[in-house]
Amino acid sequence: MTTRHFLTLLDLSTGELEQLIQRASELKKMQHAGEIFEPLKNQVLGMIFEKSSTRTRVSFETGMAQFGGSAIFLSSRDTQLGRGEPIEDSARVLSSMVDAVIIRTFEHQMVERFADYSSVPVINALTDDYHPCQLLADMQTYVEHRGSIRGKTVTWIGDGNNMCHSYMNAALRFGFHLNITTPEGYEPKSEVGQQPATKTENRTSSFTLMNDPIEAATGSDLIVTDVWASMGQEDESSTRNEVFKRYQVDSELMSHANSDALFMHCLPAHRGEEVSAEVIDGKQSVVWDEAENRLHAQKALLEFLLSQ
Ligand code: CP
Ligand code: NVA
């Protein structure tokens, strides 16, 4: 049996991802109907967190409990990993005891090194470069509200950060066009755009960098933003607040998107910074469904990875 990991969206094929999103909606219906479904009885998820979290921690822990398994929260403050035990050693030891591991950390390379030495699936619960679990929930949310995202236009506005990189991967896998608008110097890493489509997908990367937020939002089906200073960039907050001012998603900007456009934000949000209260609390915003779907999408992911 091969161990599959989920470090970026590109670890799964388009077909696998589309099936996973569909399964997430099924699991959601089952859970809302009060159906007990425990495919992971006696299985244990190790959860390593080197950064804060509300949604990711609670959705994975709850998902494991609903599936009949359990989860162990491992804060870097309390583990030997946090005191310098090599990643490779930690990976070998932990994966000899638990059935899957999720990791939220800084350098993306850390999850890659951990996965290289892990005998069980490793899931990226956010690194400085990617946040693939969030994209599963975002894609599920879009599909539930509007149907297929294939061929649609999505606009990323704000920082070219981990979420933006995962949106670039999603454009490739789910077949939508991504407009990216960031202040100069805050563009996404260029190497993310160079990851090739797999042969069977016969598709090329589909994103455009734009300077003007209004131009980027025009004709868009989905507007997405995120905080201007991510975890680890707290010191840059005041500089970034100045630089990013023009990139707030407000009602004026939303008025340039298609009339049925949705608004998403992975949360936590800062009203009055990257998004106005009017937009995030308004009719086009689906942020609460998006947050809830973390639970269902990750249950589908756990079921998929643990049944390989
Ligand atoms: N969106 C997200 O990952 O939220 P948390 O940081 O609360 O986990
Ligand atoms: N870009 C944000 C996402 C938080 C879920 C961060 O990395 O802090």
GROMACS .gro file of C-alpha atoms and ligand atoms in nm:
model
  324
    1MET     CA    1   0.000   0.000   0.000
    2THR     CA    2   0.130   0.345  -0.085
    3THR     CA    3   0.107   0.621   0.168
    4ARG     CA    4  -0.061   0.925   0.016
    5HIS     CA    5   0.004   1.268   0.164
    6PHE     CA    6  -0.182   1.597   0.120
    7LEU     CA    7   0.082   1.869   0.132
    8THR     CA    8  -0.060   2.074  -0.156
    9LEU     CA    9  -0.370   2.037  -0.374
   10LEU     CA   10  -0.145   1.901  -0.647
   11ASP     CA   11  -0.099   1.579  -0.448
   12LEU     CA   12  -0.446   1.477  -0.570
   13SER     CA   13  -0.570   1.457  -0.927
   14THR     CA   14  -0.862   1.660  -1.057
   15GLY     CA   15  -1.083   1.351  -1.048
   16GLU     CA   16  -0.986   1.270  -0.690
   17LEU     CA   17  -1.045   1.628  -0.578
   18GLU     CA   18  -1.383   1.653  -0.749
   19GLN     CA   19  -1.492   1.324  -0.592
   20LEU     CA   20  -1.371   1.441  -0.254
   21ILE     CA   21  -1.578   1.761  -0.276
   22GLN     CA   22  -1.885   1.559  -0.368
   23ARG     CA   23  -1.820   1.321  -0.080
   24ALA     CA   24  -1.783   1.617   0.157
   25SER     CA   25  -2.136   1.734   0.067
   26GLU     CA   26  -2.268   1.380   0.123
   27LEU     CA   27  -2.099   1.356   0.464
   28LYS     CA   28  -2.246   1.697   0.548
   29LYS     CA   29  -2.600   1.577   0.470
   30MET     CA   30  -2.542   1.260   0.676
   31GLN     CA   31  -2.415   1.459   0.972
   32HIS     CA   32  -2.699   1.711   0.951
   33ALA     CA   33  -2.945   1.420   0.947
   34GLY     CA   34  -2.789   1.285   1.267
   35GLU     CA   35  -2.661   0.970   1.098
   36ILE     CA   36  -2.384   0.792   1.288
   37PHE     CA   37  -2.100   0.694   1.053
   38GLU     CA   38  -1.780   0.569   1.214
   39PRO     CA   39  -1.537   0.448   0.946
   40LEU     CA   40  -1.231   0.545   1.153
   41LYS     CA   41  -1.313   0.362   1.476
   42ASN     CA   42  -1.000   0.323   1.692
   43GLN     CA   43  -0.794   0.535   1.456
   44VAL     CA   44  -0.590   0.823   1.595
   45LEU     CA   45  -0.492   1.152   1.432
   46GLY     CA   46  -0.180   1.332   1.557
   47MET     CA   47  -0.213   1.711   1.524
   48ILE     CA   48   0.109   1.914   1.539
   49PHE     CA   49   0.050   2.289   1.571
   50GLU     CA   50   0.334   2.542   1.566
   51LYS     CA   51   0.091   2.829   1.493
   52SER     CA   52  -0.249   2.927   1.637
   53SER     CA   53  -0.575   2.786   1.505
   54THR     CA   54  -0.947   2.783   1.574
   55ARG     CA   55  -1.115   2.630   1.267
   56THR     CA   56  -0.847   2.382   1.163
   57ARG     CA   57  -0.796   2.234   1.507
   58VAL     CA   58  -1.165   2.210   1.595
   59SER     CA   59  -1.272   2.075   1.255
   60PHE     CA   60  -1.011   1.797   1.254
   61GLU     CA   61  -1.075   1.702   1.617
   62THR     CA   62  -1.451   1.704   1.570
   63GLY     CA   63  -1.423   1.514   1.242
   64MET     CA   64  -1.220   1.236   1.407
   65ALA     CA   65  -1.468   1.216   1.697
   66GLN     CA   66  -1.765   1.195   1.457
   67PHE     CA   67  -1.585   0.922   1.261
   68GLY     CA   68  -1.540   0.714   1.580
   69GLY     CA   69  -1.169   0.788   1.615
   70SER     CA   70  -0.974   1.035   1.825
   71ALA     CA   71  -0.717   1.311   1.790
   72ILE     CA   72  -0.415   1.417   1.993
   73PHE     CA   73  -0.332   1.788   1.994
   74LEU     CA   74   0.046   1.839   2.000
   75SER     CA   75   0.156   2.195   2.061
   76SER     CA   76   0.516   2.263   1.969
   77ARG     CA   77   0.555   2.419   2.314
   78ASP     CA   78   0.497   2.082   2.479
   79THR     CA   79   0.667   1.833   2.246
   80GLN     CA   80   1.032   1.739   2.201
   81LEU     CA   81   0.996   1.861   1.842
   82GLY     CA   82   0.965   2.208   1.990
   83ARG     CA   83   1.289   2.148   2.182
   84GLY     CA   84   1.485   2.055   1.873
   85GLU     CA   85   1.426   1.681   1.823
   86PRO     CA   86   1.491   1.623   1.451
   87ILE     CA   87   1.182   1.629   1.227
   88GLU     CA   88   1.288   1.297   1.072
   89ASP     CA   89   1.305   1.124   1.414
   90SER     CA   90   0.974   1.273   1.525
   91ALA     CA   91   0.811   1.159   1.201
   92ARG     CA   92   0.933   0.800   1.241
   93VAL     CA   93   0.822   0.779   1.603
   94LEU     CA   94   0.484   0.949   1.574
   95SER     CA   95   0.388   0.763   1.259
   96SER     CA   96   0.461   0.433   1.432
   97MET     CA   97   0.182   0.515   1.678
   98VAL     CA   98  -0.087   0.721   1.505
   99ASP     CA   99  -0.278   0.663   1.180
  100ALA     CA  100  -0.237   1.008   1.024
  101VAL     CA  101  -0.068   1.337   1.111
  102ILE     CA  102  -0.169   1.696   1.042
  103ILE     CA  103   0.089   1.972   1.072
  104ARG     CA  104   0.054   2.351   1.091
  105THR     CA  105   0.391   2.516   1.076
  106PHE     CA  106   0.605   2.789   0.919
  107GLU     CA  107   0.838   2.650   0.650
  108HIS     CA  108   0.670   2.431   0.392
  109GLN     CA  109   0.986   2.222   0.377
  110MET     CA  110   0.916   2.101   0.732
  111VAL     CA  111   0.600   1.915   0.623
  112GLU     CA  112   0.783   1.773   0.322
  113ARG     CA  113   1.064   1.640   0.543
  114PHE     CA  114   0.813   1.500   0.791
  115ALA     CA  115   0.620   1.327   0.511
  116ASP     CA  116   0.942   1.175   0.371
  117TYR     CA  117   0.994   0.990   0.698
  118SER     CA  118   0.632   0.921   0.792
  119SER     CA  119   0.477   0.579   0.739
  120VAL     CA  120   0.125   0.729   0.762
  121PRO     CA  121  -0.052   1.008   0.565
  122VAL     CA  122   0.060   1.362   0.643
  123ILE     CA  123  -0.179   1.653   0.588
  124ASN     CA  124  -0.069   2.015   0.556
  125ALA     CA  125  -0.283   2.213   0.800
  126LEU     CA  126  -0.118   2.541   0.678
  127THR     CA  127   0.238   2.642   0.607
  128ASP     CA  128   0.382   2.978   0.507
  129ASP     CA  129   0.335   2.867   0.146
  130TYR     CA  130   0.009   2.671   0.124
  131HIS     CA  131  -0.326   2.607   0.292
  132PRO     CA  132  -0.477   2.323   0.086
  133CYS     CA  133  -0.740   2.211   0.341
  134GLN     CA  134  -0.902   2.554   0.318
  135LEU     CA  135  -0.933   2.517  -0.057
  136LEU     CA  136  -1.126   2.192  -0.021
  137ALA     CA  137  -1.382   2.380   0.189
  138ASP     CA  138  -1.385   2.679  -0.048
  139MET     CA  139  -1.443   2.462  -0.354
  140GLN     CA  140  -1.717   2.266  -0.174
  141THR     CA  141  -1.884   2.593  -0.076
  142TYR     CA  142  -1.876   2.731  -0.428
  143VAL     CA  143  -2.019   2.411  -0.574
  144GLU     CA  144  -2.294   2.398  -0.311
  145HIS     CA  145  -2.401   2.755  -0.387
  146ARG     CA  146  -2.343   2.785  -0.759
  147GLY     CA  147  -2.260   2.444  -0.913
  148SER     CA  148  -1.936   2.364  -1.097
  149ILE     CA  149  -1.654   2.618  -1.077
  150ARG     CA  150  -1.501   2.497  -1.406
  151GLY     CA  151  -1.467   2.783  -1.653
  152LYS     CA  152  -1.559   3.049  -1.394
  153THR     CA  153  -1.352   3.354  -1.302
  154VAL     CA  154  -1.219   3.386  -0.948
  155THR     CA  155  -1.044   3.700  -0.818
  156TRP     CA  156  -0.781   3.688  -0.547
  157ILE     CA  157  -0.729   4.030  -0.394
  158GLY     CA  158  -0.467   4.125  -0.133
  159ASP     CA  159  -0.152   3.943  -0.030
  160GLY     CA  160   0.016   3.685  -0.254
  161ASN     CA  161   0.031   3.449   0.045
  162ASN     CA  162  -0.027   3.082   0.135
  163MET     CA  163  -0.399   3.107   0.048
  164CYS     CA  164  -0.321   3.276  -0.283
  165HIS     CA  165  -0.074   2.997  -0.371
  166SER     CA  166  -0.336   2.734  -0.293
  167TYR     CA  167  -0.586   2.922  -0.512
  168MET     CA  168  -0.330   2.904  -0.793
  169ASN     CA  169  -0.312   2.528  -0.746
  170ALA     CA  170  -0.691   2.512  -0.735
  171ALA     CA  171  -0.721   2.703  -1.064
  172LEU     CA  172  -0.506   2.435  -1.221
  173ARG     CA  173  -0.693   2.141  -1.073
  174PHE     CA  174  -1.053   2.271  -1.084
  175GLY     CA  175  -1.023   2.453  -1.417
  176PHE     CA  176  -1.119   2.811  -1.333
  177HIS     CA  177  -0.947   3.134  -1.430
  178LEU     CA  178  -0.778   3.320  -1.145
  179ASN     CA  179  -0.720   3.697  -1.148
  180ILE     CA  180  -0.465   3.793  -0.885
  181THR     CA  181  -0.430   4.153  -0.773
  182THR     CA  182  -0.173   4.247  -0.510
  183PRO     CA  183   0.033   4.557  -0.428
  184GLU     CA  184   0.373   4.564  -0.598
  185GLY     CA  185   0.622   4.351  -0.407
  186TYR     CA  186   0.351   4.130  -0.254
  187GLU     CA  187   0.291   3.907  -0.556
  188PRO     CA  188   0.268   3.528  -0.513
  189LYS     CA  189   0.590   3.326  -0.546
  190SER     CA  190   0.658   3.272  -0.914
  191GLU     CA  191   0.750   2.904  -0.874
  192VAL     CA  192   0.392   2.820  -0.774
  193GLY     CA  193   0.274   2.918  -1.120
  194GLN     CA  194   0.526   2.692  -1.286
  195GLN     CA  195   0.393   2.365  -1.147
  196PRO     CA  196   0.276   2.174  -1.453
  197ALA     CA  197  -0.064   2.017  -1.505
  198THR     CA  198  -0.045   1.638  -1.512
  199LYS     CA  199  -0.056   1.480  -1.856
  200THR     CA  200  -0.407   1.344  -1.818
  201GLU     CA  201  -0.544   1.685  -1.727
  202ASN     CA  202  -0.423   1.844  -2.048
  203ARG     CA  203  -0.457   2.187  -1.894
  204THR     CA  204  -0.222   2.474  -1.828
  205SER     CA  205  -0.198   2.704  -1.531
  206SER     CA  206  -0.470   2.960  -1.552
  207PHE     CA  207  -0.404   3.285  -1.371
  208THR     CA  208  -0.339   3.650  -1.454
  209LEU     CA  209  -0.155   3.904  -1.238
  210MET     CA  210  -0.324   4.245  -1.240
  211ASN     CA  211  -0.241   4.576  -1.077
  212ASP     CA  212  -0.586   4.724  -1.065
  213PRO     CA  213  -0.834   4.567  -0.817
  214ILE     CA  214  -1.134   4.696  -1.013
  215GLU     CA  215  -1.011   4.545  -1.337
  216ALA     CA  216  -0.942   4.218  -1.152
  217ALA     CA  217  -1.291   4.207  -0.998
  218THR     CA  218  -1.474   4.289  -1.321
  219GLY     CA  219  -1.674   3.993  -1.449
  220SER     CA  220  -1.571   3.775  -1.155
  221ASP     CA  221  -1.785   3.494  -1.010
  222LEU     CA  222  -1.602   3.473  -0.678
  223ILE     CA  223  -1.404   3.736  -0.488
  224VAL     CA  224  -1.162   3.606  -0.226
  225THR     CA  225  -0.935   3.782   0.018
  226ASP     CA  226  -0.737   3.711   0.335
  227VAL     CA  227  -0.556   3.900   0.609
  228TRP     CA  228  -0.286   4.143   0.498
  229ALA     CA  229  -0.040   4.015   0.760
  230SER     CA  230  -0.031   3.638   0.805
  231MET     CA  231   0.084   3.451   1.113
  232GLY     CA  232   0.454   3.520   1.155
  233GLN     CA  233   0.425   3.865   0.988
  234GLU     CA  234   0.275   4.049   1.285
  235ASP     CA  235   0.571   4.294   1.292
  236GLU     CA  236   0.483   4.411   0.940
  237SER     CA  237   0.117   4.489   1.021
  238SER     CA  238   0.136   4.867   1.024
  239THR     CA  239   0.343   4.889   0.703
  240ARG     CA  240   0.113   4.643   0.532
  241ASN     CA  241  -0.201   4.831   0.643
  242GLU     CA  242  -0.071   5.134   0.451
  243VAL     CA  243   0.048   4.945   0.143
  244PHE     CA  244  -0.270   4.739   0.107
  245LYS     CA  245  -0.528   5.019   0.162
  246ARG     CA  246  -0.638   5.023  -0.201
  247TYR     CA  247  -0.703   4.647  -0.185
  248GLN     CA  248  -0.993   4.639   0.060
  249VAL     CA  249  -1.292   4.438  -0.060
  250ASP     CA  250  -1.581   4.680  -0.011
  251SER     CA  251  -1.924   4.719  -0.172
  252GLU     CA  252  -1.782   4.941  -0.446
  253LEU     CA  253  -1.535   4.671  -0.548
  254MET     CA  254  -1.800   4.397  -0.526
  255SER     CA  255  -2.023   4.602  -0.760
  256HIS     CA  256  -1.774   4.537  -1.042
  257ALA     CA  257  -1.804   4.158  -1.005
  258ASN     CA  258  -2.092   3.962  -1.158
  259SER     CA  259  -2.422   4.027  -0.982
  260ASP     CA  260  -2.435   3.669  -0.847
  261ALA     CA  261  -2.069   3.671  -0.736
  262LEU     CA  262  -1.986   3.518  -0.397
  263PHE     CA  263  -1.743   3.651  -0.138
  264MET     CA  264  -1.511   3.420   0.057
  265HIS     CA  265  -1.251   3.466   0.330
  266CYS     CA  266  -1.080   3.179   0.512
  267LEU     CA  267  -1.107   3.370   0.843
  268PRO     CA  268  -1.005   3.507   1.088
  269ALA     CA  269  -1.100   3.843   0.925
  270HIS     CA  270  -1.024   4.203   1.010
  271ARG     CA  271  -1.330   4.414   0.929
  272GLY     CA  272  -1.222   4.757   0.807
  273GLU     CA  273  -0.889   4.623   0.677
  274GLU     CA  274  -0.898   4.360   0.399
  275VAL     CA  275  -1.279   4.355   0.393
  276SER     CA  276  -1.554   4.597   0.492
  277ALA     CA  277  -1.813   4.483   0.747
  278GLU     CA  278  -2.080   4.549   0.485
  279VAL     CA  279  -1.932   4.287   0.252
  280ILE     CA  280  -1.835   4.013   0.497
  281ASP     CA  281  -2.169   4.043   0.678
  282GLY     CA  282  -2.362   4.101   0.356
  283LYS     CA  283  -2.571   3.886   0.120
  284GLN     CA  284  -2.291   3.778  -0.113
  285SER     CA  285  -2.073   3.650   0.170
  286VAL     CA  286  -2.064   3.274   0.229
  287VAL     CA  287  -1.792   3.277   0.494
  288TRP     CA  288  -1.993   3.086   0.757
  289ASP     CA  289  -2.071   2.800   0.518
  290GLU     CA  290  -1.708   2.811   0.410
  291ALA     CA  291  -1.593   2.773   0.772
  292GLU     CA  292  -1.840   2.491   0.847
  293ASN     CA  293  -1.731   2.307   0.535
  294ARG     CA  294  -1.381   2.271   0.680
  295LEU     CA  295  -1.533   1.995   0.894
  296HIS     CA  296  -1.702   1.808   0.610
  297ALA     CA  297  -1.426   1.850   0.353
  298GLN     CA  298  -1.158   1.730   0.594
  299LYS     CA  299  -1.368   1.430   0.695
  300ALA     CA  300  -1.382   1.341   0.325
  301LEU     CA  301  -1.004   1.390   0.306
  302LEU     CA  302  -0.937   1.168   0.610
  303GLU     CA  303  -1.167   0.898   0.473
  304PHE     CA  304  -0.989   0.916   0.137
  305LEU     CA  305  -0.632   0.908   0.274
  306LEU     CA  306  -0.699   0.640   0.535
  307SER     CA  307  -0.871   0.406   0.291
  308GLN     CA  308  -0.577   0.398   0.046
  309CP      N1  309  -0.902   2.937   0.817
  309CP      C1  310  -0.829   2.878   0.912
  309CP      O1  311  -0.742   2.794   0.884
  309CP      O2  312  -0.860   2.914   1.039
  309CP      P1  313  -0.776   2.880   1.170
  309CP      O3  314  -0.648   2.956   1.164
  309CP      O4  315  -0.867   2.925   1.282
  309CP      O5  316  -0.751   2.732   1.176
  310NVA     N1  317  -0.283   3.370   0.551
  310NVA     C1  318  -0.331   3.343   0.684
  310NVA     C2  319  -0.432   3.233   0.683
  310NVA     C3  320  -0.490   3.202   0.819
  310NVA     C4  321  -0.587   3.087   0.815
  310NVA     C5  322  -0.212   3.306   0.773
  310NVA     O1  323  -0.125   3.230   0.729
  310NVA     O2  324  -0.206   3.355   0.887
   0.00000   0.00000   0.00000
